[in-house]
Amino acid sequence: QAEEPILNKIAYSFMALVAALLLYAATKPDTFHVQRSISIQAPPEKIFAILNDFHQSASCSPYEKKDPAMKRVFSGPENGKGAIYQFDGNKEVGKGRLTITDTTPSSKVVIALDMLEPFEAQSVVEYTLAATGPSTDVTWAIHGDQPYLGKVMSLFIDCDKMIGKDFEVGLANLKAVSETNLKASTKT
């Protein structure tokens, strides 16, 4: 019977810890923002053409390599505002839909991301391009609301590091494709 008070203390301590974590999660920001940038030796027009066309930008996506068997459906216009890319992949990729909602030629592409799996979420993805002499600075950002469950998850998973790594890979792929295509087009 002496064990009961000890077990009760352990149980109360555990419940207090969980309550403290849940309260702390409530203090986290209501929104999230992740971004990465890279300098690419290519004109913004060349890079914009890739980002503004899901058929081309898919070749740069880090998620395509995470699931080469992913199901893809393109609809709407061939490129630009209204173009849609639906995907259904493995657990690393998930299931969702990308829709280009706005473009500013050679400087910005804005995309609505509607995730369906592994959880439902809506975010905004933005590619911003700025010419700097012979190169272009490209920034890939994502932002959106962070519901309470997302706040709790952020206590255990660093989304900036996780998503940021994917963005870094994707930007490196974009750099390779943009610079290779540029070199190939200048040789002809």
PDB file of C-alpha atoms in Angstrom:
ATOM      1  CA  GLN A   1       0.000   0.000   0.000  1.00  0.00           C
ATOM      2  CA  ALA A   2       2.958   2.338   0.402  1.00  0.00           C
ATOM      3  CA  GLU A   3       3.392   2.092  -3.357  1.00  0.00           C
ATOM      4  CA  GLU A   4       0.010   3.760  -4.043  1.00  0.00           C
ATOM      5  CA  PRO A   5       1.040   7.258  -2.878  1.00  0.00           C
ATOM      6  CA  ILE A   6       4.215   7.010  -4.976  1.00  0.00           C
ATOM      7  CA  LEU A   7       2.246   5.925  -8.053  1.00  0.00           C
ATOM      8  CA  ASN A   8      -0.243   8.740  -7.444  1.00  0.00           C
ATOM      9  CA  LYS A   9       2.593  11.269  -7.227  1.00  0.00           C
ATOM     10  CA  ILE A  10       4.082   9.943 -10.483  1.00  0.00           C
ATOM     11  CA  ALA A  11       0.679  10.099 -12.203  1.00  0.00           C
ATOM     12  CA  TYR A  12       0.024  13.656 -10.952  1.00  0.00           C
ATOM     13  CA  SER A  13       3.503  14.747 -11.955  1.00  0.00           C
ATOM     14  CA  PHE A  14       3.001  13.297 -15.443  1.00  0.00           C
ATOM     15  CA  MET A  15      -0.392  14.991 -15.819  1.00  0.00           C
ATOM     16  CA  ALA A  16       1.103  18.300 -14.638  1.00  0.00           C
ATOM     17  CA  LEU A  17       3.899  17.983 -17.205  1.00  0.00           C
ATOM     18  CA  VAL A  18       1.420  17.265 -20.010  1.00  0.00           C
ATOM     19  CA  ALA A  19      -0.752  20.204 -18.912  1.00  0.00           C
ATOM     20  CA  ALA A  20       2.291  22.486 -18.836  1.00  0.00           C
ATOM     21  CA  LEU A  21       3.295  21.399 -22.358  1.00  0.00           C
ATOM     22  CA  LEU A  22      -0.240  21.972 -23.659  1.00  0.00           C
ATOM     23  CA  LEU A  23      -0.363  25.412 -22.046  1.00  0.00           C
ATOM     24  CA  TYR A  24       3.062  26.271 -23.465  1.00  0.00           C
ATOM     25  CA  ALA A  25       1.910  25.174 -26.939  1.00  0.00           C
ATOM     26  CA  ALA A  26      -0.961  27.669 -26.695  1.00  0.00           C
ATOM     27  CA  THR A  27       1.601  30.499 -26.444  1.00  0.00           C
ATOM     28  CA  LYS A  28       3.174  29.599 -29.821  1.00  0.00           C
ATOM     29  CA  PRO A  29       2.465  31.900 -32.820  1.00  0.00           C
ATOM     30  CA  ASP A  30      -0.827  31.533 -34.695  1.00  0.00           C
ATOM     31  CA  THR A  31       1.022  31.530 -38.027  1.00  0.00           C
ATOM     32  CA  PHE A  32       4.135  29.907 -39.451  1.00  0.00           C
ATOM     33  CA  HIS A  33       6.661  31.089 -42.046  1.00  0.00           C
ATOM     34  CA  VAL A  34       9.582  29.212 -43.602  1.00  0.00           C
ATOM     35  CA  GLN A  35      11.824  30.552 -46.340  1.00  0.00           C
ATOM     36  CA  ARG A  36      15.126  29.909 -48.051  1.00  0.00           C
ATOM     37  CA  SER A  37      17.014  31.824 -50.754  1.00  0.00           C
ATOM     38  CA  ILE A  38      19.664  31.171 -53.391  1.00  0.00           C
ATOM     39  CA  SER A  39      21.523  33.130 -56.053  1.00  0.00           C
ATOM     40  CA  ILE A  40      21.206  31.703 -59.578  1.00  0.00           C
ATOM     41  CA  GLN A  41      23.382  32.691 -62.530  1.00  0.00           C
ATOM     42  CA  ALA A  42      20.439  33.143 -64.908  1.00  0.00           C
ATOM     43  CA  PRO A  43      18.066  35.981 -65.822  1.00  0.00           C
ATOM     44  CA  PRO A  44      14.789  36.190 -63.866  1.00  0.00           C
ATOM     45  CA  GLU A  45      12.752  35.613 -67.046  1.00  0.00           C
ATOM     46  CA  LYS A  46      14.322  32.164 -67.469  1.00  0.00           C
ATOM     47  CA  ILE A  47      13.686  31.164 -63.829  1.00  0.00           C
ATOM     48  CA  PHE A  48      10.171  32.651 -63.823  1.00  0.00           C
ATOM     49  CA  ALA A  49       9.239  30.529 -66.867  1.00  0.00           C
ATOM     50  CA  ILE A  50      10.171  27.384 -64.905  1.00  0.00           C
ATOM     51  CA  LEU A  51       8.379  28.360 -61.685  1.00  0.00           C
ATOM     52  CA  ASN A  52       5.257  29.576 -63.508  1.00  0.00           C
ATOM     53  CA  ASP A  53       4.762  26.171 -65.182  1.00  0.00           C
ATOM     54  CA  PHE A  54       4.100  23.091 -63.018  1.00  0.00           C
ATOM     55  CA  HIS A  55       5.227  20.841 -65.890  1.00  0.00           C
ATOM     56  CA  GLN A  56       8.698  22.418 -65.683  1.00  0.00           C
ATOM     57  CA  SER A  57       8.935  23.169 -61.960  1.00  0.00           C
ATOM     58  CA  ALA A  58       8.175  19.537 -61.084  1.00  0.00           C
ATOM     59  CA  SER A  59      11.682  18.674 -62.315  1.00  0.00           C
ATOM     60  CA  CYS A  60      13.104  20.863 -59.535  1.00  0.00           C
ATOM     61  CA  SER A  61      10.814  19.705 -56.749  1.00  0.00           C
ATOM     62  CA  PRO A  62      12.464  17.768 -53.903  1.00  0.00           C
ATOM     63  CA  TYR A  63       9.145  15.990 -53.371  1.00  0.00           C
ATOM     64  CA  GLU A  64       9.226  14.386 -56.819  1.00  0.00           C
ATOM     65  CA  LYS A  65      12.399  12.521 -55.794  1.00  0.00           C
ATOM     66  CA  LYS A  66      10.879  11.453 -52.457  1.00  0.00           C
ATOM     67  CA  ASP A  67       8.223   9.539 -54.384  1.00  0.00           C
ATOM     68  CA  PRO A  68       8.963   8.933 -58.081  1.00  0.00           C
ATOM     69  CA  ALA A  69       5.759   6.818 -58.260  1.00  0.00           C
ATOM     70  CA  MET A  70       3.615   9.749 -57.116  1.00  0.00           C
ATOM     71  CA  LYS A  71       0.356  10.226 -59.035  1.00  0.00           C
ATOM     72  CA  ARG A  72       0.159  13.626 -60.754  1.00  0.00           C
ATOM     73  CA  VAL A  73      -2.702  15.428 -62.476  1.00  0.00           C
ATOM     74  CA  PHE A  74      -2.262  18.749 -64.300  1.00  0.00           C
ATOM     75  CA  SER A  75      -5.335  20.838 -65.112  1.00  0.00           C
ATOM     76  CA  GLY A  76      -6.360  24.383 -65.948  1.00  0.00           C
ATOM     77  CA  PRO A  77      -4.131  26.566 -68.122  1.00  0.00           C
ATOM     78  CA  GLU A  78      -0.755  25.205 -69.251  1.00  0.00           C
ATOM     79  CA  ASN A  79       0.981  27.750 -66.988  1.00  0.00           C
ATOM     80  CA  GLY A  80       0.334  30.911 -65.016  1.00  0.00           C
ATOM     81  CA  LYS A  81      -2.679  31.925 -62.978  1.00  0.00           C
ATOM     82  CA  GLY A  82      -5.205  29.097 -62.636  1.00  0.00           C
ATOM     83  CA  ALA A  83      -2.769  26.265 -63.424  1.00  0.00           C
ATOM     84  CA  ILE A  84      -3.348  23.302 -61.097  1.00  0.00           C
ATOM     85  CA  TYR A  85      -1.107  20.437 -60.013  1.00  0.00           C
ATOM     86  CA  GLN A  86      -2.673  17.664 -57.931  1.00  0.00           C
ATOM     87  CA  PHE A  87      -0.454  15.055 -56.297  1.00  0.00           C
ATOM     88  CA  ASP A  88      -0.990  11.842 -54.385  1.00  0.00           C
ATOM     89  CA  GLY A  89       2.186  10.367 -52.984  1.00  0.00           C
ATOM     90  CA  ASN A  90       3.692   8.295 -50.219  1.00  0.00           C
ATOM     91  CA  LYS A  91       3.774   9.323 -46.541  1.00  0.00           C
ATOM     92  CA  GLU A  92       6.733  11.667 -47.136  1.00  0.00           C
ATOM     93  CA  VAL A  93       4.864  13.596 -49.834  1.00  0.00           C
ATOM     94  CA  GLY A  94       1.209  13.325 -48.884  1.00  0.00           C
ATOM     95  CA  LYS A  95      -1.767  14.279 -50.972  1.00  0.00           C
ATOM     96  CA  GLY A  96      -2.786  17.746 -52.051  1.00  0.00           C
ATOM     97  CA  ARG A  97      -3.231  20.395 -54.677  1.00  0.00           C
ATOM     98  CA  LEU A  98      -1.209  23.392 -55.846  1.00  0.00           C
ATOM     99  CA  THR A  99      -2.922  26.254 -57.692  1.00  0.00           C
ATOM    100  CA  ILE A 100      -1.117  29.286 -59.121  1.00  0.00           C
ATOM    101  CA  THR A 101      -3.165  32.211 -57.794  1.00  0.00           C
ATOM    102  CA  ASP A 102      -1.066  35.172 -58.910  1.00  0.00           C
ATOM    103  CA  THR A 103       2.003  35.979 -60.969  1.00  0.00           C
ATOM    104  CA  THR A 104       4.069  39.047 -61.649  1.00  0.00           C
ATOM    105  CA  PRO A 105       6.168  38.320 -64.751  1.00  0.00           C
ATOM    106  CA  SER A 106       9.829  37.678 -63.945  1.00  0.00           C
ATOM    107  CA  SER A 107       9.462  38.588 -60.271  1.00  0.00           C
ATOM    108  CA  LYS A 108       6.833  36.575 -58.374  1.00  0.00           C
ATOM    109  CA  VAL A 109       4.699  33.412 -58.430  1.00  0.00           C
ATOM    110  CA  VAL A 110       2.089  32.861 -55.698  1.00  0.00           C
ATOM    111  CA  ILE A 111       0.612  29.399 -55.168  1.00  0.00           C
ATOM    112  CA  ALA A 112      -2.186  28.114 -52.919  1.00  0.00           C
ATOM    113  CA  LEU A 113      -1.239  24.798 -51.316  1.00  0.00           C
ATOM    114  CA  ASP A 114      -4.165  22.695 -50.105  1.00  0.00           C
ATOM    115  CA  MET A 115      -2.915  19.610 -48.269  1.00  0.00           C
ATOM    116  CA  LEU A 116      -5.347  16.735 -47.777  1.00  0.00           C
ATOM    117  CA  GLU A 117      -3.027  14.091 -46.277  1.00  0.00           C
ATOM    118  CA  PRO A 118      -1.332  13.365 -43.892  1.00  0.00           C
ATOM    119  CA  PHE A 119      -3.420  16.252 -42.480  1.00  0.00           C
ATOM    120  CA  GLU A 120      -5.575  19.022 -43.909  1.00  0.00           C
ATOM    121  CA  ALA A 121      -3.944  22.435 -44.154  1.00  0.00           C
ATOM    122  CA  GLN A 122      -3.977  25.486 -46.379  1.00  0.00           C
ATOM    123  CA  SER A 123      -0.821  27.508 -46.973  1.00  0.00           C
ATOM    124  CA  VAL A 124       0.549  30.069 -49.384  1.00  0.00           C
ATOM    125  CA  VAL A 125       3.761  29.381 -51.298  1.00  0.00           C
ATOM    126  CA  GLU A 126       5.649  32.312 -52.816  1.00  0.00           C
ATOM    127  CA  TYR A 127       8.605  32.439 -55.166  1.00  0.00           C
ATOM    128  CA  THR A 128      10.188  35.878 -55.355  1.00  0.00           C
ATOM    129  CA  LEU A 129      12.853  36.738 -57.943  1.00  0.00           C
ATOM    130  CA  ALA A 130      15.140  39.778 -57.845  1.00  0.00           C
ATOM    131  CA  ALA A 131      17.741  40.491 -60.527  1.00  0.00           C
ATOM    132  CA  THR A 132      21.165  41.354 -59.122  1.00  0.00           C
ATOM    133  CA  GLY A 133      23.456  41.998 -62.075  1.00  0.00           C
ATOM    134  CA  PRO A 134      24.081  38.776 -64.012  1.00  0.00           C
ATOM    135  CA  SER A 135      22.326  36.638 -61.386  1.00  0.00           C
ATOM    136  CA  THR A 136      18.908  36.364 -59.783  1.00  0.00           C
ATOM    137  CA  ASP A 137      18.172  36.014 -56.085  1.00  0.00           C
ATOM    138  CA  VAL A 138      15.328  33.516 -55.660  1.00  0.00           C
ATOM    139  CA  THR A 139      13.394  33.151 -52.413  1.00  0.00           C
ATOM    140  CA  TRP A 140      11.052  30.239 -51.777  1.00  0.00           C
ATOM    141  CA  ALA A 141       8.670  30.854 -48.865  1.00  0.00           C
ATOM    142  CA  ILE A 142       5.635  29.207 -47.331  1.00  0.00           C
ATOM    143  CA  HIS A 143       3.321  30.681 -44.738  1.00  0.00           C
ATOM    144  CA  GLY A 144      -0.061  30.011 -43.240  1.00  0.00           C
ATOM    145  CA  ASP A 145      -2.129  29.567 -40.136  1.00  0.00           C
ATOM    146  CA  GLN A 146      -0.826  27.335 -37.386  1.00  0.00           C
ATOM    147  CA  PRO A 147      -3.744  25.697 -35.574  1.00  0.00           C
ATOM    148  CA  TYR A 148      -3.394  24.446 -32.023  1.00  0.00           C
ATOM    149  CA  LEU A 149      -2.441  20.923 -33.164  1.00  0.00           C
ATOM    150  CA  GLY A 150       0.352  22.479 -35.253  1.00  0.00           C
ATOM    151  CA  LYS A 151       1.534  24.384 -32.201  1.00  0.00           C
ATOM    152  CA  VAL A 152       1.689  21.150 -30.201  1.00  0.00           C
ATOM    153  CA  MET A 153       3.568  19.398 -33.026  1.00  0.00           C
ATOM    154  CA  SER A 154       6.057  22.291 -33.154  1.00  0.00           C
ATOM    155  CA  LEU A 155       7.145  21.373 -29.616  1.00  0.00           C
ATOM    156  CA  PHE A 156       8.560  18.121 -30.990  1.00  0.00           C
ATOM    157  CA  ILE A 157       9.242  18.815 -34.691  1.00  0.00           C
ATOM    158  CA  ASP A 158      11.219  21.785 -36.008  1.00  0.00           C
ATOM    159  CA  CYS A 159       9.221  22.588 -39.144  1.00  0.00           C
ATOM    160  CA  ASP A 160      11.673  25.298 -40.200  1.00  0.00           C
ATOM    161  CA  LYS A 161      14.490  22.762 -40.340  1.00  0.00           C
ATOM    162  CA  MET A 162      12.341  20.032 -41.894  1.00  0.00           C
ATOM    163  CA  ILE A 163      10.702  22.171 -44.610  1.00  0.00           C
ATOM    164  CA  GLY A 164      13.813  24.332 -44.948  1.00  0.00           C
ATOM    165  CA  LYS A 165      15.920  21.314 -45.948  1.00  0.00           C
ATOM    166  CA  ASP A 166      13.436  20.480 -48.698  1.00  0.00           C
ATOM    167  CA  PHE A 167      13.475  24.089 -49.895  1.00  0.00           C
ATOM    168  CA  GLU A 168      17.278  24.087 -49.988  1.00  0.00           C
ATOM    169  CA  VAL A 169      17.265  20.918 -52.128  1.00  0.00           C
ATOM    170  CA  GLY A 170      14.572  22.341 -54.402  1.00  0.00           C
ATOM    171  CA  LEU A 171      16.428  25.634 -54.859  1.00  0.00           C
ATOM    172  CA  ALA A 172      19.668  23.769 -55.646  1.00  0.00           C
ATOM    173  CA  ASN A 173      17.727  21.744 -58.253  1.00  0.00           C
ATOM    174  CA  LEU A 174      16.263  24.970 -59.692  1.00  0.00           C
ATOM    175  CA  LYS A 175      19.760  26.466 -59.865  1.00  0.00           C
ATOM    176  CA  ALA A 176      21.123  23.419 -61.699  1.00  0.00           C
ATOM    177  CA  VAL A 177      18.230  23.354 -64.189  1.00  0.00           C
ATOM    178  CA  SER A 178      18.261  27.130 -64.774  1.00  0.00           C
ATOM    179  CA  GLU A 179      22.008  27.400 -65.215  1.00  0.00           C
ATOM    180  CA  THR A 180      22.250  24.248 -67.361  1.00  0.00           C
ATOM    181  CA  ASN A 181      19.405  25.360 -69.613  1.00  0.00           C
ATOM    182  CA  LEU A 182      21.004  28.793 -69.897  1.00  0.00           C
ATOM    183  CA  LYS A 183      24.403  27.326 -70.850  1.00  0.00           C
ATOM    184  CA  ALA A 184      22.740  25.039 -73.394  1.00  0.00           C
ATOM    185  CA  SER A 185      20.786  27.928 -74.970  1.00  0.00           C
ATOM    186  CA  THR A 186      23.860  30.192 -75.224  1.00  0.00           C
ATOM    187  CA  LYS A 187      25.820  27.495 -77.071  1.00  0.00           C
ATOM    188  CA  THR A 188      23.304  27.265 -79.932  1.00  0.00           C
TER     189      THR A 188
END
